[in-house]
PDB file of C-alpha atoms in Angstrom:
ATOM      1  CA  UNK A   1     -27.387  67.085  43.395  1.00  0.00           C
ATOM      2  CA  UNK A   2     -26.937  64.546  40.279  1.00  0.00           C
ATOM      3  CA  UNK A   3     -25.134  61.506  40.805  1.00  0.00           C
ATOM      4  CA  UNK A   4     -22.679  60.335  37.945  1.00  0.00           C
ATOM      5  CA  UNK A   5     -23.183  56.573  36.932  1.00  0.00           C
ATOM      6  CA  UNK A   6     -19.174  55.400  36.990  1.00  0.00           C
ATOM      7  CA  UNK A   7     -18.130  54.230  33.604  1.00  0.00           C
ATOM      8  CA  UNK A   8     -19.366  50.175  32.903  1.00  0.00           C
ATOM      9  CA  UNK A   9     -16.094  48.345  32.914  1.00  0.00           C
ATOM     10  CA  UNK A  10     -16.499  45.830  29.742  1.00  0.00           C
ATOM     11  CA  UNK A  11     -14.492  42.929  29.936  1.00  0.00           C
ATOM     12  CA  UNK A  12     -13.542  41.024  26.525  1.00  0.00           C
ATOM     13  CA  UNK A  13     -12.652  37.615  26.435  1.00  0.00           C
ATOM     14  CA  UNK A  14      -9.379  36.850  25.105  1.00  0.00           C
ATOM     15  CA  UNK A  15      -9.615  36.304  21.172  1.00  0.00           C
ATOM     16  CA  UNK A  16     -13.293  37.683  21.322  1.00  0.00           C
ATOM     17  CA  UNK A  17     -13.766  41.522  19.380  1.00  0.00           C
ATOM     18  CA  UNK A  18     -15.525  43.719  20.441  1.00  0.00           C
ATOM     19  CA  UNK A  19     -19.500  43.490  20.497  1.00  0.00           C
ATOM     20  CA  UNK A  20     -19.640  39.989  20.401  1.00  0.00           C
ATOM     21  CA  UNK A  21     -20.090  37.248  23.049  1.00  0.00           C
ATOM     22  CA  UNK A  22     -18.315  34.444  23.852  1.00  0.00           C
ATOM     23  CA  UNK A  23     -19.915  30.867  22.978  1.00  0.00           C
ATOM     24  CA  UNK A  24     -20.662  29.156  26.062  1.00  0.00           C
ATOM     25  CA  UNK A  25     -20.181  25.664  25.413  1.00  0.00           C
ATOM     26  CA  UNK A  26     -21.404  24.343  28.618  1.00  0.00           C
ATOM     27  CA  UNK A  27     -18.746  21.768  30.298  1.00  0.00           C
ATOM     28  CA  UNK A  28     -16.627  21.645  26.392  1.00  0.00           C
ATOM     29  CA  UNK A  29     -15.509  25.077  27.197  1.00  0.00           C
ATOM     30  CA  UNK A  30     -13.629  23.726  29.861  1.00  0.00           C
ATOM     31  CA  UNK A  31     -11.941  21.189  27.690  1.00  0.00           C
ATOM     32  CA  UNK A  32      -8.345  22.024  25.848  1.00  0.00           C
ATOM     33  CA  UNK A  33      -9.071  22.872  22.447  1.00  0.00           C
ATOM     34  CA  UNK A  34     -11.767  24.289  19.895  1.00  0.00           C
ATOM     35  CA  UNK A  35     -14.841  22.661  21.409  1.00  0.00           C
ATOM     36  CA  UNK A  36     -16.319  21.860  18.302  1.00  0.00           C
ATOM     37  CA  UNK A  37     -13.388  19.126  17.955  1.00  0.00           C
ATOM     38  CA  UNK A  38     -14.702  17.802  20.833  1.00  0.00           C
ATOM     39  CA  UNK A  39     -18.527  17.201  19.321  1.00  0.00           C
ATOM     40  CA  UNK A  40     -17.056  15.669  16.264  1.00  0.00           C
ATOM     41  CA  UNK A  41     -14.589  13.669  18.859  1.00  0.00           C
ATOM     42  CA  UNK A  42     -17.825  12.977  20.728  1.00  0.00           C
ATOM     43  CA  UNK A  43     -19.685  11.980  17.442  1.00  0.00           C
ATOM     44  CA  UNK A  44     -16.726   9.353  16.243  1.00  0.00           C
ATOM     45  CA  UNK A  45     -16.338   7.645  19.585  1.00  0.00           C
ATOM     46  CA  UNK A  46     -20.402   7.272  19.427  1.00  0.00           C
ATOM     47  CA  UNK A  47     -20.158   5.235  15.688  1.00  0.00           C
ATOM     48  CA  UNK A  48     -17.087   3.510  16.092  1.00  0.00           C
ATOM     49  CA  UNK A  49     -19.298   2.234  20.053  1.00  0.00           C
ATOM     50  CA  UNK A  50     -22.029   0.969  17.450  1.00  0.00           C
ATOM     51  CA  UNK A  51     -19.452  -0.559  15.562  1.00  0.00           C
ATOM     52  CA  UNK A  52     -17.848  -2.576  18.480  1.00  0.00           C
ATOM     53  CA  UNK A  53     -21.431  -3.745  19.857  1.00  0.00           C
ATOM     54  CA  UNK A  54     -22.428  -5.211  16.409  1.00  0.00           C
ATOM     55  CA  UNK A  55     -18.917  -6.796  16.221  1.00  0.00           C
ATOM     56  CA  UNK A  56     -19.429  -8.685  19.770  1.00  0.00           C
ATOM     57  CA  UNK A  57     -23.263  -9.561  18.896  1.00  0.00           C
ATOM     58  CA  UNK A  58     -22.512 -10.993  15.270  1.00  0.00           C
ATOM     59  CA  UNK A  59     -19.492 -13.053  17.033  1.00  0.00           C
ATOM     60  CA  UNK A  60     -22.104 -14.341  19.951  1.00  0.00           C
ATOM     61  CA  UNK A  61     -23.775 -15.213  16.709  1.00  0.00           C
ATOM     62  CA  UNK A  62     -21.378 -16.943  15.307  1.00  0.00           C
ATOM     63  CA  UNK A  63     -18.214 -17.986  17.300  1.00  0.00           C
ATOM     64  CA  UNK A  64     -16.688 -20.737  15.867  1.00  0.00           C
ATOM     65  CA  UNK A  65     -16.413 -18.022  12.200  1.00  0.00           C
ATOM     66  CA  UNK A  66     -14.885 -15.333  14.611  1.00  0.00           C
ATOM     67  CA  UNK A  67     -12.271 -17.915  16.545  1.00  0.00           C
ATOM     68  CA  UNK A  68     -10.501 -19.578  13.142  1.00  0.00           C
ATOM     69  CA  UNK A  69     -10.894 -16.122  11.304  1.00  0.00           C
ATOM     70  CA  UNK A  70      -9.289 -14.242  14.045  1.00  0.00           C
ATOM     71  CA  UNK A  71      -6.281 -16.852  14.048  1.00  0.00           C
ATOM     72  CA  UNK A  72      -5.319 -15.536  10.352  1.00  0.00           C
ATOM     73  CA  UNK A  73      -5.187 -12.459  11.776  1.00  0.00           C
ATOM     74  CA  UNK A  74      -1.276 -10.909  12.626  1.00  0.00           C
ATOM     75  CA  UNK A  75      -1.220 -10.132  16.206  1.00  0.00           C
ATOM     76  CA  UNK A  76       2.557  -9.016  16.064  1.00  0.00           C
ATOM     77  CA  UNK A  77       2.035  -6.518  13.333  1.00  0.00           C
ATOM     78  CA  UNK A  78      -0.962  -5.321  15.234  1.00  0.00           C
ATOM     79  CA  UNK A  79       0.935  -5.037  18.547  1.00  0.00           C
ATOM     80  CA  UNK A  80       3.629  -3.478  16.587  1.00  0.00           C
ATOM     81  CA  UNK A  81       1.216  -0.809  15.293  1.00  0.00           C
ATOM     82  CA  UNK A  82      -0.442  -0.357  18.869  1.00  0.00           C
ATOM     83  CA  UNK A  83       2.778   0.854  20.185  1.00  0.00           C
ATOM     84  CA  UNK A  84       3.857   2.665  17.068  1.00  0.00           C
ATOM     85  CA  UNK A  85       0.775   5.136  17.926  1.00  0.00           C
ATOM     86  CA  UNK A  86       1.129   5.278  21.769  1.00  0.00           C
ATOM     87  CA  UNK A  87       4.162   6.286  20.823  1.00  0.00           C
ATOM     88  CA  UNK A  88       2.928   9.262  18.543  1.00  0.00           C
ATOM     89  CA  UNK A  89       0.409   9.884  20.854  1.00  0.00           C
ATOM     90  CA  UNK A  90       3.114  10.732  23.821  1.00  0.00           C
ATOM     91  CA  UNK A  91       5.246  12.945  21.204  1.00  0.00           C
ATOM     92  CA  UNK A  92       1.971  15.004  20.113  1.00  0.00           C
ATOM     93  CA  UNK A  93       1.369  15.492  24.261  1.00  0.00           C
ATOM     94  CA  UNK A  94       4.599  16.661  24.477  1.00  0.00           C
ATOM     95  CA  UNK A  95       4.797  19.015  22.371  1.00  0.00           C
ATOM     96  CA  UNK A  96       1.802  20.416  23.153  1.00  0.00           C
ATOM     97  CA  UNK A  97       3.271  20.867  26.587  1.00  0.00           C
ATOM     98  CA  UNK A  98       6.678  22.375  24.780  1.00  0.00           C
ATOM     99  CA  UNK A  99       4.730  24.967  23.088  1.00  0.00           C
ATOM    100  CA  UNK A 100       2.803  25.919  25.771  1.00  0.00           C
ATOM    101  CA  UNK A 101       6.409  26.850  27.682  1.00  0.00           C
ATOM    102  CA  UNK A 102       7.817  28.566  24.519  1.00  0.00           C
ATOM    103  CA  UNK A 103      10.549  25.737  23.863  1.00  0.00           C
ATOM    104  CA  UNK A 104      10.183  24.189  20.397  1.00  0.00           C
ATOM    105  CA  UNK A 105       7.674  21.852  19.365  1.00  0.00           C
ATOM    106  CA  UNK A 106       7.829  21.263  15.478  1.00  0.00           C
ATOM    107  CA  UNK A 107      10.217  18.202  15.420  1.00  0.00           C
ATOM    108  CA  UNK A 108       7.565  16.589  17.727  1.00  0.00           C
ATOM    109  CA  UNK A 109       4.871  16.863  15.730  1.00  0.00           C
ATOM    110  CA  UNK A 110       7.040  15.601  12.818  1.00  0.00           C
ATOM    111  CA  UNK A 111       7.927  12.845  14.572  1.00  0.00           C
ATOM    112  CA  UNK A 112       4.281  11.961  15.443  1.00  0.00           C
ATOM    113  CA  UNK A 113       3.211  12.287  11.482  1.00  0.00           C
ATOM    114  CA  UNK A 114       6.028  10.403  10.455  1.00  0.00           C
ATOM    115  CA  UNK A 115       4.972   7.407  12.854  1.00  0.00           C
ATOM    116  CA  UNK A 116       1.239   7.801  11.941  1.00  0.00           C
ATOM    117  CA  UNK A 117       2.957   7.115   8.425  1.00  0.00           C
ATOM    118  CA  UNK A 118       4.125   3.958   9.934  1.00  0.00           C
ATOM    119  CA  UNK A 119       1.169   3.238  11.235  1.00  0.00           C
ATOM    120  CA  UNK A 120      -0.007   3.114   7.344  1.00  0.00           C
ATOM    121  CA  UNK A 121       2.809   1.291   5.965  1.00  0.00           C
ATOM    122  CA  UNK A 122       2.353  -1.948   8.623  1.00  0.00           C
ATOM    123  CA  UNK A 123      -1.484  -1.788   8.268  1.00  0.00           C
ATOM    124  CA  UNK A 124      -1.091  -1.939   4.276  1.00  0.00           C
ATOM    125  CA  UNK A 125       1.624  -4.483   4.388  1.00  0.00           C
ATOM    126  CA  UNK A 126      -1.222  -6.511   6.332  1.00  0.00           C
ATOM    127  CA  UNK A 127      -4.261  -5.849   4.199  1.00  0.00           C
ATOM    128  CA  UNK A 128      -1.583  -6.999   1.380  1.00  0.00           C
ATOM    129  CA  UNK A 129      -1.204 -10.641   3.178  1.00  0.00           C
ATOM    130  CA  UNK A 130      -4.666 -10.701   3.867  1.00  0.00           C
ATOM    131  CA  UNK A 131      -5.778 -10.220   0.233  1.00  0.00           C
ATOM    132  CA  UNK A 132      -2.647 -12.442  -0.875  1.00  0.00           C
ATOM    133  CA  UNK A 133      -4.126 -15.166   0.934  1.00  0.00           C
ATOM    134  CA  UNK A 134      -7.551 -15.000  -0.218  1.00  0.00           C
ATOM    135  CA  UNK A 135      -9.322 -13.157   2.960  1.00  0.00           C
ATOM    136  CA  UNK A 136     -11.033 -10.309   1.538  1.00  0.00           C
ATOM    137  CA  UNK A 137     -14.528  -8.613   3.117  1.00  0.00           C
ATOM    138  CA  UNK A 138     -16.589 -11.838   1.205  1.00  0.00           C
ATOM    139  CA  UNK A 139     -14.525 -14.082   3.083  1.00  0.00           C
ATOM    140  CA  UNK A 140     -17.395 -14.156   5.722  1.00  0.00           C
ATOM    141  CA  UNK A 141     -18.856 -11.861   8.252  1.00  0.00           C
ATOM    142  CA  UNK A 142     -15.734 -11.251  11.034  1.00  0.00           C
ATOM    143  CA  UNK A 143     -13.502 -10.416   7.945  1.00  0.00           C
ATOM    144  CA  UNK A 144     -16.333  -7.858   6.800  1.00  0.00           C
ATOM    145  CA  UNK A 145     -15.992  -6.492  10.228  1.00  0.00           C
ATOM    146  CA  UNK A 146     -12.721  -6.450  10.458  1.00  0.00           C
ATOM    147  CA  UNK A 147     -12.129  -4.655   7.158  1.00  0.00           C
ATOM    148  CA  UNK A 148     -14.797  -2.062   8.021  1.00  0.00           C
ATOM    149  CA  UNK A 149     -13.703  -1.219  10.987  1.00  0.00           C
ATOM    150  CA  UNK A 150     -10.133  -1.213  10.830  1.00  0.00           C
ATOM    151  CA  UNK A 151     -10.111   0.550   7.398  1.00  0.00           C
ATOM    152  CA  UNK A 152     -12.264   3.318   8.929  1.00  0.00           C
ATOM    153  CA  UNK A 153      -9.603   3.525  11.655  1.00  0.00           C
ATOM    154  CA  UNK A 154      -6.748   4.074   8.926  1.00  0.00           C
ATOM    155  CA  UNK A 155      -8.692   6.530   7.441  1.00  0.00           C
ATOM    156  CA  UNK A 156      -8.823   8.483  10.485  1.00  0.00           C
ATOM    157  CA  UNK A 157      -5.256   8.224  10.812  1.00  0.00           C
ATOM    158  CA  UNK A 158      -4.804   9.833   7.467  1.00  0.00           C
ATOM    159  CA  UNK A 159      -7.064  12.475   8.369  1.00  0.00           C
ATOM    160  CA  UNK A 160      -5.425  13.037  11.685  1.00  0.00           C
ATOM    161  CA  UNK A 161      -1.978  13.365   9.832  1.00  0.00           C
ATOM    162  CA  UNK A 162      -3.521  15.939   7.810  1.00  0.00           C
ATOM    163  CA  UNK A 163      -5.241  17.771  10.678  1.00  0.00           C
ATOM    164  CA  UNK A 164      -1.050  17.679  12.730  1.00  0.00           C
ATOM    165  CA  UNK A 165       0.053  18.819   9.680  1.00  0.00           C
ATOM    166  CA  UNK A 166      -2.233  21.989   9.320  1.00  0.00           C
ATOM    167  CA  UNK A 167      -1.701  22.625  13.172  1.00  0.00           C
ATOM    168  CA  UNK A 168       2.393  22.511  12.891  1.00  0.00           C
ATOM    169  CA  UNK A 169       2.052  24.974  10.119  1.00  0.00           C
ATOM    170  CA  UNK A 170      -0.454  27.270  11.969  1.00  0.00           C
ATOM    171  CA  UNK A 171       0.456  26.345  15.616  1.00  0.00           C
ATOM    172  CA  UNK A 172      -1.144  28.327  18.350  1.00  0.00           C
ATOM    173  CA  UNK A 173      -1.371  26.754  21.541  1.00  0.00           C
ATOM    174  CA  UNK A 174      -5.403  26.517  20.842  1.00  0.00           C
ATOM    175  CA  UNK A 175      -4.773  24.539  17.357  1.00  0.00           C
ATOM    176  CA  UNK A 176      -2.038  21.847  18.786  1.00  0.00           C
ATOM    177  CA  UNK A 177      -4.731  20.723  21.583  1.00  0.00           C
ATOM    178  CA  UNK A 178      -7.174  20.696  18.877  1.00  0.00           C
ATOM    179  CA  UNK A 179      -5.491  18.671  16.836  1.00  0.00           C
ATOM    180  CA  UNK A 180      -3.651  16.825  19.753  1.00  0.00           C
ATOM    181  CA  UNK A 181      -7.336  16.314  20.946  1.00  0.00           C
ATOM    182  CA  UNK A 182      -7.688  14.628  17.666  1.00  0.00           C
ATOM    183  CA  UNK A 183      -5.302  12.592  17.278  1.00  0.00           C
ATOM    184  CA  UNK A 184      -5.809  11.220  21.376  1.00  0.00           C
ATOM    185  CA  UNK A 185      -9.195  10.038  19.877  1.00  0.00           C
ATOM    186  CA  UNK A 186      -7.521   8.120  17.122  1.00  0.00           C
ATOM    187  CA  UNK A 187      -5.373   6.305  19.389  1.00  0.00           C
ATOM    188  CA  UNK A 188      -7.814   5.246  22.081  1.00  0.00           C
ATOM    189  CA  UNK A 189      -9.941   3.714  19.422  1.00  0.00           C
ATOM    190  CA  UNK A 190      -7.383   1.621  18.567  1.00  0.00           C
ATOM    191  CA  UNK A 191      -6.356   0.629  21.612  1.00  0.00           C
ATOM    192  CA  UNK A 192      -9.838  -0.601  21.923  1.00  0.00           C
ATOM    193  CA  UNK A 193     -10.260  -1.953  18.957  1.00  0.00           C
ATOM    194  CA  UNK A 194      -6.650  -4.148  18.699  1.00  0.00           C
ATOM    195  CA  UNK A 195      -7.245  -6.197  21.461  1.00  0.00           C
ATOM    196  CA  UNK A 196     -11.035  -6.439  20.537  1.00  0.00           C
ATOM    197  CA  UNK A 197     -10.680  -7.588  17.324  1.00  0.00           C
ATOM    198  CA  UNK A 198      -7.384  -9.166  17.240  1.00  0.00           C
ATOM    199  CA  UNK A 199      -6.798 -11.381  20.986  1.00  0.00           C
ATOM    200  CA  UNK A 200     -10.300 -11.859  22.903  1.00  0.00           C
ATOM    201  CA  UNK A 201     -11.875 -14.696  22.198  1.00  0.00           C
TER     202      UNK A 201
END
């Protein structure tokens, strides 16, 4: 008597067609998101590290530079800006969470891009006092650092804008945490870096 195999029962990941596997990122699949967001998340958090470490060893160099340089610097507008993108930060999270119940979301994520605006505005009004008052990256070496790294900061703002923008207009659940994910990244590094470059001594 011939046995009959029973039919394979082929299971297909959500989102995956048929004949093809899906990626196994190792512990990033786990994480909310696309988890190639996370390597370049991964990647930035890595350069702006090397960043901080050669800011603290050229001020061991130098301290006396850092101390009167860092005393032009504007902690209100700075603390100002530090809240303006916790604040965005909590409106991208919770809309994120909105979408994922079905409620709506969009005015959120406005809200957040409109503040990361903000966050532009106060940063350029400070460059523009800097400048005004003669401290520009030749100034000396904590004002090159301080240029460099909080420029590359704004420009990861306006590329996080961009990237809420995009994920508003196409928002699945999987695009908000990737660009939520995102924009997380930009606001830890700045919560870093303010107090970093702007109050320890």
């Amino acid at each position: 008597m011939t046995e009959t195999a029973a039919p394979a029962t082929v299971v297909i990941a959500d989102g995956v067609a048929d004949g093809e596997a899906a990626a196994d990122w190792g512990p990033l699949s786990s994480l909310p998101g696309n988890p190639m967001m996370w390597i370049l998340i991964l990647g930035e958090l890595a350069a702006f590290g090397a960043m901080f470490i050669g800011f603290a060893v050229t001020r061991a160099l130098d301290p006396a530079i850092f101390d009167a340089s860092q005393a032009q610097l504007d902690r209100l507008l700075g603390g100002v800006n530090t809240m303006v993108l916790v604040t965005s930060g909590w409106l991208v999270a919770v809309a994120v969470r909105r979408r994922a119940s079905g409620l709506s979301h969009r005015p959120l994520m406005l809200g957040a891009m409109a503040l990361g605006g903000v966050f532009l505005a106060v940063k350029a009004v400070e460059y523009g006092d800097k400048i005004g008052r003669g401290l520009t990256l030749e100034t000396n070496s904590f004002f090159q650092l301080y240029y460099l790294l909080t420029g590359f900061h704004a420009m990861h703002v306006a590329a996080g804008i961009v990237i809420l923008g995009i994920v508003t207009w196409w928002d699945s659940l999987e695009n908000l945490e990737t660009g939520a994910a995102f924009w997380h990244m930009v606001d830890l590094i700045w919560v870093l870096l303010y107090p970093i470059v702007y109050l320890l001594r």
